[in-house]
């Protein structure tokens, strides 16, 4: 029997998948078996699938013929004349993938048959098994870890406050009664009310009960002090300080209600709290998978509950373009959807039917406003010049018509980079970034700049004409030229350019008015800091939340950057390798949620929560106040996107 996830109706066809790990001189084998569960024979058909693992262009296919491959979309047909009779099956094997499958979510996640009449018929896709895996159950749930008795002070707050000196316990059945009077405190109280209504609509956290008074106190932005007594006094110098103090009180109250034997709402003492880093980020890739505005709003609220203050919104990719651009309506109309027969094929688990969506400007402006109320700046990213397959498919004028050879991105997309030598490219880029900056008023605009293939544009006459002295490998100088242009535009608009670490290559994005996100290793971050860049640390091996929790086949997620348990992510030291004199260049840390494996939202749950909170704690809590045991016990109270973690 073929087991499926999230499928109810039985499709006429079922696909069984098996991965055989390479052993000795035996290469890995990816085996597909298509079962005909219907009553009709199937002749003259093809089978297409998508999912993170890619078939290598050089792979050997037995008992099938390759028809088309674009990144992880693959279409094959059986040998000439083959008929798949009812209650029979067709098996074919592939030796050679772009990387070995390491987890069940690396395999095909959707498939369809195209019959002789050209009709697409859906296929139930089984969970891929691996001959190397012992157990046989995909891991999907979030497991509460840690021991509540480790909460020595009875205060389950994440991120952990810097200083906690408290005593006593109140009746936690009570609610917070917010006595805000000053305009700043009133604003914070209003936004906190919106936040708890969004996250915990049934919990009545605000109401009659414990009086919370607000007082002004000079001090750093985002810092706050809470004094516990008959009444509670929350002091801060800013709206964000008040908001974060309220978040702390809300967390204390929730934990005291849910685990009164271990957690308390104190009657004496104080909490003093101030963030360690100014940049406490979370990145979300909304291109590989589409997230609704509701999901984005809830995600924003979750960031606030973690005292994260930067939402890096990754809006464009090879796989999709996700925001409305008035000057180029086709970007969203064409580039936001994947499906059989569309400009973009099904990818990463989307099927034959059109899949996707884009965000209207008004929706994005509303998201920015919501985030601002929660002390979060939305940092938009349009990833250029690489990762632009969707844009180029939507707007073919972005191609050099004379480019007569192919280069492939690391993810297997052909000729996916915007070409600065094409006359209309720079005007196009100026326009899309001008519109982007109208929507996103914040200080930072992220331009991507990652993973341009080393041989990009090598066969483009227009690229050669643009940079006649570039030499054999034109990719880096042309990318740097492109980025210098864009960096100037962003600076002229009074903003700061963000880029992935490759932005520095060839002197594209210079250190003035910029920051770079180091993603390959702490060594890269340390080196960029030494070169004078402001650096946000997001090393893939610990902070990429699409990486699996362990090497186990049944863990969802990827492993190309490594695997990271919650504890490993928590304990990871982003300063590792930084010279003392360069530490101040690290402006903060960031979780990156790449969406390749997230076609099932339960996968998202398991991968993101509570590792997101572990990174939030590293961003906020001074290293000396961090405690793994305390965090492990407290993290169960944190909200998640698709259901609470609470034990
Ligand atoms: C990246 O992971 N390509 C930034």
XYZ file of C-alpha atoms and ligand atoms in Angstrom:
651
model
C 0.000 0.000 0.000
C 1.166 3.510 -0.742
C 0.865 5.773 2.276
C 0.191 9.408 1.609
C 0.202 12.517 3.724
C -2.661 14.968 3.692
C -4.670 13.187 1.018
C -8.187 12.016 1.438
C -9.728 11.243 -1.928
C -8.090 8.345 -3.705
C -6.585 9.315 -7.035
C -6.670 6.739 -9.857
C -2.892 6.509 -9.738
C -0.437 6.110 -6.894
C 3.287 6.608 -6.929
C 5.525 4.587 -4.676
C 9.005 5.924 -4.048
C 12.107 4.246 -2.766
C 15.600 5.561 -2.226
C 18.551 3.190 -2.040
C 21.589 4.683 -0.416
C 24.853 4.350 -2.347
C 27.002 1.513 -1.013
C 30.530 0.610 -2.090
C 30.674 1.065 -5.823
C 26.860 0.771 -6.094
C 25.453 4.242 -6.869
C 22.309 5.500 -5.180
C 19.079 4.403 -6.819
C 15.854 6.403 -6.900
C 13.014 3.997 -7.721
C 9.551 5.034 -8.901
C 6.598 2.677 -9.162
C 3.375 3.985 -10.669
C 0.275 1.921 -9.822
C -2.862 2.055 -11.917
C -5.686 1.791 -9.366
C -8.354 2.702 -11.907
C -10.354 0.590 -14.300
C -8.938 1.887 -17.587
C -5.645 1.012 -19.250
C -3.250 3.939 -19.635
C -1.324 4.316 -22.894
C 0.627 7.165 -24.489
C 1.066 9.006 -21.223
C 3.719 10.857 -19.299
C 4.421 11.194 -15.594
C 5.620 14.442 -14.023
C 6.657 15.181 -10.449
C 8.236 17.836 -8.284
C 9.881 17.950 -4.886
C 13.196 19.292 -3.563
C 15.476 16.500 -4.910
C 16.575 17.067 -8.492
C 17.402 14.593 -11.190
C 20.888 15.217 -12.470
C 20.993 16.008 -16.208
C 23.632 13.270 -16.521
C 21.726 10.638 -14.535
C 21.005 7.211 -15.995
C 17.305 6.420 -16.296
C 16.180 2.826 -16.746
C 12.785 1.906 -18.186
C 11.728 5.529 -18.784
C 12.611 8.367 -21.128
C 13.274 11.870 -19.862
C 11.016 14.442 -21.541
C 11.691 17.604 -19.558
C 13.543 18.785 -16.516
C 13.540 22.268 -14.994
C 15.144 22.332 -11.586
C 13.132 19.851 -9.500
C 10.333 19.459 -12.045
C 10.804 16.262 -14.029
C 8.645 14.658 -16.700
C 9.226 11.175 -18.093
C 7.372 8.681 -20.246
C 7.507 4.898 -20.372
C 9.224 3.046 -23.216
C 7.452 3.218 -26.566
C 4.261 1.145 -26.718
C 4.002 0.502 -22.973
C 0.454 0.276 -21.596
C -0.262 0.485 -17.875
C -3.157 -1.925 -17.408
C -5.529 -1.632 -14.424
C -4.069 -3.178 -11.249
C -0.580 -3.240 -12.671
C 2.394 -1.034 -12.154
C 5.315 0.504 -13.992
C 8.701 0.762 -12.310
C 11.630 2.843 -13.434
C 14.839 3.834 -11.728
C 17.125 6.814 -11.764
C 20.784 6.600 -10.841
C 22.178 10.022 -10.158
C 20.574 13.002 -8.485
C 22.004 16.480 -7.985
C 22.589 15.501 -4.368
C 21.755 12.329 -2.441
C 18.302 12.380 -0.864
C 18.785 12.491 2.906
C 15.252 12.926 4.230
C 11.807 11.816 3.131
C 10.897 15.413 2.262
C 13.736 15.550 -0.298
C 11.758 13.216 -2.554
C 8.895 13.885 -4.963
C 5.975 15.485 -3.100
C 3.484 15.810 -5.943
C 2.935 14.102 -9.277
C 0.489 13.874 -12.116
C -0.081 11.820 -15.199
C -0.794 13.449 -18.545
C -2.912 11.070 -20.584
C -3.193 10.620 -24.334
C -5.905 13.292 -24.486
C -3.538 15.776 -22.800
C -5.520 15.739 -19.550
C -3.653 15.979 -16.241
C -4.708 13.373 -13.727
C -3.500 13.644 -10.147
C -1.410 10.940 -8.546
C -1.272 10.084 -4.850
C 2.386 10.337 -3.912
C 3.608 7.981 -1.247
C 6.111 8.891 1.410
C 9.514 7.992 0.052
C 11.213 5.184 1.953
C 14.930 4.756 2.217
C 16.619 1.405 2.368
C 19.000 2.930 4.917
C 16.272 3.970 7.382
C 15.228 1.628 10.151
C 12.033 3.173 11.515
C 9.228 3.961 9.099
C 7.340 6.962 10.396
C 7.763 10.532 9.196
C 8.335 12.898 12.094
C 5.814 15.664 12.031
C 4.898 16.641 15.553
C 6.649 19.130 17.738
C 7.936 17.488 20.876
C 7.859 19.422 24.129
C 11.290 19.094 25.615
C 12.885 20.213 28.818
C 11.788 19.792 32.378
C 9.599 22.367 34.066
C 11.363 21.765 37.368
C 14.425 23.397 35.765
C 12.640 26.748 35.993
C 14.481 27.668 39.184
C 12.959 31.154 39.369
C 9.508 30.054 38.158
C 9.677 32.596 35.333
C 9.159 30.992 31.923
C 10.022 33.911 29.664
C 11.593 33.558 26.214
C 13.939 35.221 25.447
C 15.178 35.055 29.008
C 15.425 38.490 30.644
C 18.906 39.665 31.613
C 18.139 40.101 35.322
C 15.371 38.361 37.265
C 15.036 38.744 41.068
C 11.540 37.740 42.109
C 9.604 36.118 44.904
C 6.081 35.112 45.840
C 3.184 33.962 43.687
C -0.183 35.534 42.899
C -3.384 33.931 41.849
C -2.670 33.448 38.201
C -6.330 33.083 37.260
C -6.320 36.860 37.155
C -5.772 39.055 34.064
C -3.553 42.057 33.343
C -5.297 45.362 33.927
C -3.393 47.936 31.888
C -3.367 51.403 33.524
C -1.574 53.225 30.711
C -1.925 57.032 30.717
C 0.857 58.658 28.712
C 0.399 58.625 24.920
C 3.446 56.377 24.530
C 2.246 53.868 27.127
C -1.278 53.966 25.713
C 0.011 53.105 22.252
C 2.042 50.192 23.582
C -0.953 48.931 25.570
C -3.204 49.129 22.499
C -0.716 47.225 20.366
C -0.236 44.614 23.073
C -3.982 44.101 23.176
C -4.025 43.545 19.406
C -1.116 41.141 19.767
C -2.698 38.933 22.427
C -6.032 38.998 20.621
C -4.238 37.763 17.534
C -2.208 35.071 19.279
C -4.392 33.953 22.176
C -7.963 34.998 21.395
C -9.521 32.695 23.987
C -7.259 33.401 26.946
C -8.486 36.772 28.324
C -4.976 37.872 29.204
C -6.193 41.462 29.522
C -9.074 42.333 31.830
C -9.758 43.087 35.478
C -7.098 41.802 37.756
C -3.469 42.688 38.312
C -2.935 46.440 37.996
C -0.092 47.278 35.642
C 1.103 50.885 36.011
C 3.385 52.554 33.521
C 6.240 54.899 34.402
C 8.817 56.730 32.352
C 12.433 55.811 33.005
C 15.415 57.046 31.012
C 17.192 54.162 29.353
C 17.927 52.386 26.110
C 15.287 51.813 23.442
C 13.553 48.433 23.833
C 14.683 48.098 27.490
C 12.258 47.894 30.383
C 12.060 47.243 34.116
C 9.187 45.555 35.909
C 8.777 46.056 39.660
C 6.446 43.534 41.324
C 4.429 44.429 44.417
C 0.726 44.841 45.246
C 0.659 46.513 41.923
C 3.085 46.083 39.090
C 5.055 48.990 37.649
C 6.465 48.761 34.170
C 9.056 51.426 33.355
C 10.605 52.161 30.000
C 11.810 55.055 27.894
C 9.984 54.128 24.707
C 6.942 52.462 23.228
C 9.013 49.392 22.311
C 10.242 49.079 25.907
C 6.666 49.171 27.198
C 5.556 46.670 24.564
C 8.329 44.229 25.458
C 7.625 44.634 29.173
C 4.017 43.734 28.469
C 5.073 40.720 26.409
C 7.140 39.561 29.374
C 4.163 40.018 31.715
C 1.916 38.184 29.270
C 4.348 35.264 29.124
C 4.651 35.156 32.913
C 0.885 35.091 33.283
C 0.327 32.397 30.661
C 2.947 30.091 32.149
C 1.630 30.643 35.679
C -1.871 29.758 34.489
C -0.816 26.706 32.536
C 1.764 25.251 34.926
C 1.015 26.766 38.367
C 3.032 24.111 40.162
C 6.230 25.299 38.441
C 5.604 28.854 37.264
C 4.443 31.951 39.120
C 3.284 35.496 38.751
C 5.543 37.129 41.401
C 4.476 39.441 44.209
C 7.908 40.903 44.939
C 11.134 41.755 43.200
C 12.023 43.020 39.759
C 13.015 42.143 36.222
C 15.417 44.315 34.324
C 15.837 43.599 30.658
C 17.684 45.029 27.700
C 18.505 43.444 24.331
C 21.963 42.158 23.544
C 21.691 42.768 19.769
C 19.909 45.507 17.870
C 19.168 43.203 14.906
C 17.053 40.231 15.891
C 15.744 38.892 12.652
C 13.635 36.228 11.061
C 13.592 35.655 7.334
C 10.716 33.943 5.551
C 10.883 32.680 1.973
C 7.389 33.273 0.612
C 8.420 32.403 -2.945
C 9.176 28.667 -2.807
C 5.826 28.197 -1.106
C 2.997 30.713 -1.002
C 1.824 31.944 2.408
C -1.487 33.746 2.827
C -1.704 37.202 4.365
C -3.282 35.571 7.426
C -0.225 33.387 7.833
C 2.069 36.407 7.422
C 0.127 38.394 10.013
C 0.281 35.567 12.533
C 3.960 35.020 11.799
C 4.558 38.735 12.492
C 2.764 38.420 15.831
C 4.891 35.402 16.727
C 8.035 37.406 15.995
C 6.839 40.090 18.398
C 6.161 37.490 21.099
C 9.820 36.430 20.656
C 11.004 40.086 20.818
C 12.330 39.735 17.277
C 12.397 43.089 15.517
C 13.304 42.484 11.857
C 11.101 40.552 9.451
C 13.175 39.805 6.333
C 10.542 39.074 3.696
C 12.054 37.101 0.815
C 9.647 38.095 -1.958
C 11.149 36.753 -5.155
C 12.909 33.640 -6.306
C 13.449 31.443 -9.310
C 10.254 29.654 -8.310
C 7.983 32.720 -8.010
C 7.571 36.465 -7.938
C 5.285 37.456 -5.094
C 4.504 41.173 -5.122
C 2.544 43.456 -7.347
C 4.560 45.834 -9.546
C 2.409 48.349 -11.383
C 4.953 48.999 -14.121
C 5.218 45.289 -14.947
C 1.922 43.549 -14.191
C 3.157 40.320 -15.812
C 5.662 39.817 -13.004
C 2.833 38.863 -10.679
C 0.299 37.724 -13.279
C 2.719 35.199 -14.785
C 5.520 34.909 -12.249
C 3.406 34.194 -9.177
C 1.917 30.923 -10.382
C 3.242 27.481 -11.220
C 1.449 24.657 -12.949
C 1.303 22.325 -15.910
C 1.432 24.343 -19.121
C 2.253 27.628 -17.324
C 5.448 29.626 -17.831
C 6.656 28.185 -14.525
C 6.277 24.425 -14.152
C 5.107 22.761 -10.932
C 7.950 22.933 -8.421
C 8.656 21.885 -4.842
C 5.524 19.857 -4.391
C 3.046 22.018 -6.286
C 1.073 20.006 -8.829
C -0.555 20.345 -12.230
C -3.176 22.865 -11.077
C -2.138 26.490 -10.905
C -0.521 27.127 -7.526
C 0.599 30.395 -5.975
C -0.413 33.982 -5.440
C 1.037 37.422 -4.929
C 0.669 40.244 -2.453
C -1.124 43.424 -3.439
C 0.551 46.671 -2.441
C -2.251 47.514 -0.016
C -1.817 44.176 1.768
C 1.911 44.673 2.116
C 1.436 48.228 3.429
C -0.999 46.871 6.016
C 1.554 44.219 7.018
C 4.244 46.894 7.403
C 1.899 48.905 9.641
C 1.034 45.884 11.782
C 4.719 45.022 12.136
C 5.574 48.597 13.088
C 3.026 48.442 15.889
C 4.941 45.411 17.143
C 8.339 47.137 16.879
C 9.232 45.138 13.782
C 10.705 46.544 10.595
C 9.829 44.556 7.515
C 12.954 44.278 5.361
C 11.874 43.368 1.835
C 14.151 41.321 -0.376
C 14.015 41.191 -4.136
C 16.715 38.687 -4.980
C 18.778 39.934 -7.939
C 20.612 39.448 -10.212
C 20.528 35.670 -9.550
C 17.464 33.646 -8.555
C 15.442 35.528 -11.190
C 14.042 32.705 -13.326
C 10.409 33.635 -12.545
C 10.976 37.279 -13.518
C 12.728 36.310 -16.743
C 9.971 33.831 -17.663
C 7.381 36.562 -17.036
C 9.282 39.242 -18.967
C 11.239 37.669 -21.822
C 12.700 41.055 -22.841
C 15.097 40.560 -19.925
C 16.972 37.946 -21.961
C 19.844 38.546 -24.308
C 18.422 37.142 -27.598
C 21.964 36.368 -28.720
C 22.794 34.195 -25.685
C 23.110 30.786 -27.273
C 24.376 28.570 -24.465
C 23.052 27.522 -21.127
C 24.351 27.957 -17.606
C 22.586 26.410 -14.624
C 22.068 27.716 -11.126
C 22.923 25.508 -8.171
C 19.207 24.697 -7.975
C 19.118 23.691 -11.635
C 17.458 26.733 -13.205
C 18.761 27.606 -16.664
C 19.996 31.164 -17.407
C 18.318 32.597 -14.311
C 20.267 35.830 -13.782
C 19.298 39.359 -14.781
C 21.805 40.534 -17.349
C 23.103 44.089 -16.880
C 24.194 44.079 -20.532
C 20.586 43.825 -21.762
C 19.579 47.448 -22.408
C 16.284 47.342 -20.502
C 17.598 45.519 -17.430
C 18.841 48.445 -15.390
C 15.718 50.481 -16.062
C 13.644 47.461 -15.026
C 15.624 47.081 -11.809
C 15.357 50.789 -10.986
C 11.608 50.647 -11.463
C 10.947 47.563 -9.370
C 13.092 48.845 -6.515
C 11.491 52.306 -6.702
C 8.060 50.681 -6.342
C 9.369 48.412 -3.594
C 10.674 51.374 -1.599
C 7.268 53.047 -1.879
C 5.664 50.045 -0.211
C 8.361 49.459 2.403
C 9.381 52.710 4.115
C 11.917 51.093 6.473
C 15.639 51.829 6.484
C 16.758 48.524 4.910
C 16.219 47.192 1.395
C 17.678 43.757 0.678
C 18.861 43.035 -2.862
C 19.764 39.347 -2.583
C 23.007 38.969 -4.569
C 23.506 35.300 -3.676
C 24.421 32.306 -5.784
C 25.086 33.775 -9.194
C 26.661 30.823 -11.051
C 30.338 31.197 -11.846
C 29.636 30.809 -15.548
C 26.635 33.148 -15.684
C 26.362 35.229 -18.873
C 29.420 33.527 -20.395
C 27.635 33.212 -23.733
C 25.891 36.575 -23.741
C 27.156 38.962 -26.425
C 25.361 41.871 -24.727
C 27.118 41.127 -21.430
C 30.479 41.100 -23.245
C 29.623 44.365 -24.948
C 28.697 45.920 -21.587
C 31.988 44.918 -19.965
C 34.433 44.385 -22.841
C 37.454 44.102 -20.512
C 35.928 41.599 -18.112
C 38.039 38.654 -19.271
C 37.039 35.022 -19.416
C 34.803 34.832 -16.335
C 32.408 37.678 -16.609
C 30.025 36.652 -13.810
C 31.656 38.381 -10.866
C 32.524 41.706 -12.524
C 29.096 41.938 -14.130
C 27.322 41.113 -10.860
C 29.457 43.721 -9.043
C 28.684 46.330 -11.719
C 24.971 45.574 -11.399
C 25.052 45.775 -7.596
C 27.021 49.036 -7.528
C 24.286 50.575 -9.646
C 21.554 49.299 -7.326
C 23.441 50.226 -4.156
C 23.724 53.809 -5.472
C 19.974 53.922 -6.140
C 19.147 52.684 -2.644
C 21.590 55.089 -1.007
C 20.184 57.975 -3.062
C 16.761 57.106 -1.647
C 18.222 57.472 1.858
C 18.125 53.743 2.591
C 20.655 51.092 3.543
C 21.363 48.164 1.223
C 21.169 44.648 2.608
C 22.595 41.664 0.740
C 23.666 38.103 1.298
C 27.407 37.731 1.817
C 28.112 37.433 -1.939
C 27.118 41.098 -2.271
C 30.715 41.908 -1.317
C 32.217 39.885 -4.165
C 34.117 42.071 -6.582
C 33.262 45.164 -4.545
C 29.599 45.250 -5.585
C 28.002 46.335 -2.316
C 30.537 48.436 -0.420
C 30.547 48.762 3.395
C 29.053 52.271 3.452
C 25.316 52.233 4.130
C 25.046 48.468 3.842
C 24.851 45.278 5.851
C 25.526 41.723 4.758
C 23.965 38.478 5.956
C 26.654 35.808 6.438
C 25.072 32.454 5.675
C 27.784 29.927 4.913
C 29.814 30.065 8.132
C 30.863 32.230 11.028
C 34.289 32.466 9.341
C 32.707 34.316 6.424
C 30.965 36.680 8.861
C 34.208 37.292 10.737
C 36.043 38.028 7.486
C 33.348 40.464 6.291
C 33.436 42.230 9.664
C 37.222 42.520 9.284
C 36.617 44.144 5.900
C 34.456 46.773 7.596
C 30.966 45.452 6.834
C 28.106 45.427 9.301
C 27.180 41.772 9.546
C 24.065 39.825 10.470
C 24.892 36.236 11.339
C 22.740 33.503 9.883
C 25.047 30.526 9.366
C 23.141 27.787 7.588
C 24.427 24.988 9.804
C 22.568 26.364 12.842
C 20.231 29.203 11.805
C 18.706 27.874 8.558
C 15.468 26.461 9.847
C 14.826 24.374 6.763
C 17.765 22.192 7.857
C 16.592 18.988 9.540
C 16.882 18.451 13.275
C 19.015 15.339 12.830
C 20.408 13.159 10.017
C 17.520 10.684 10.503
C 15.772 9.950 7.179
C 12.384 10.458 8.846
C 13.173 13.971 9.975
C 11.751 16.481 7.496
C 13.930 19.169 5.981
C 17.209 19.405 4.152
C 20.794 18.692 5.212
C 23.030 20.416 2.691
C 24.270 22.868 5.318
C 24.173 20.281 8.104
C 21.549 19.340 10.650
C 20.850 21.153 13.879
C 18.997 20.009 16.963
C 17.179 22.589 19.044
C 20.016 22.441 21.548
C 22.662 22.928 18.867
C 20.835 25.942 17.460
C 20.440 27.317 20.974
C 24.078 26.840 21.950
C 25.525 28.023 18.647
C 27.942 30.918 19.182
C 27.595 33.458 16.364
C 30.766 35.234 17.572
C 32.905 32.173 16.912
C 36.033 33.262 15.014
C 35.382 36.993 15.375
C 38.428 39.041 16.367
C 37.623 41.048 19.538
C 38.028 44.328 17.667
C 35.457 43.262 15.045
C 32.720 41.960 17.347
C 30.905 45.282 17.347
C 30.421 44.894 13.593
C 28.037 42.027 14.244
C 24.755 43.897 14.446
C 22.781 40.775 15.206
C 21.498 37.349 14.320
C 18.764 36.033 12.087
C 16.772 32.863 11.617
C 16.240 31.989 7.965
C 13.177 30.015 6.982
C 13.673 28.725 3.471
C 10.559 27.036 2.177
C 11.707 24.273 -0.163
C 10.461 21.466 2.143
C 7.424 23.346 3.514
C 4.797 21.994 1.096
C 3.227 20.431 4.195
C 2.719 22.989 6.952
C 3.334 20.331 9.616
C 6.859 20.189 8.274
C 7.080 23.938 8.852
C 5.900 23.429 12.442
C 8.503 20.833 13.237
C 11.366 22.699 11.616
C 10.668 26.211 12.822
C 9.344 25.828 16.355
C 10.861 26.288 18.832
C 14.207 26.718 17.054
C 13.016 30.213 16.098
C 12.842 31.038 19.812
C 16.346 29.639 20.376
C 17.728 32.182 17.905
C 15.550 34.906 19.398
C 17.122 34.192 22.787
C 20.643 34.394 21.361
C 19.673 37.734 19.823
C 18.181 39.186 22.980
C 19.706 37.629 26.069
C 23.255 38.487 27.162
C 25.380 35.341 26.690
C 26.027 35.195 30.451
C 22.278 34.956 31.212
C 21.476 32.225 28.683
C 20.554 28.833 30.098
C 19.774 25.855 27.903
C 17.773 24.098 30.597
C 15.724 27.174 31.356
C 15.080 27.758 27.666
C 14.165 24.121 26.998
C 11.556 24.167 29.737
C 10.159 27.599 28.816
C 9.949 27.119 25.066
C 6.836 24.935 25.340
C 4.764 28.015 26.143
C 5.698 29.814 22.932
C 3.093 30.141 20.194
C 3.629 28.562 16.792
C 2.163 29.260 13.407
C -0.163 26.316 13.027
C -1.026 25.324 16.585
C 0.331 25.965 20.025
C 3.337 24.160 21.375
C 1.934 24.064 24.819
C 2.286 20.770 26.653
C 21.352 31.557 0.420
O 21.182 30.608 1.186
N 21.486 31.354 -0.871
C 21.376 32.925 0.897
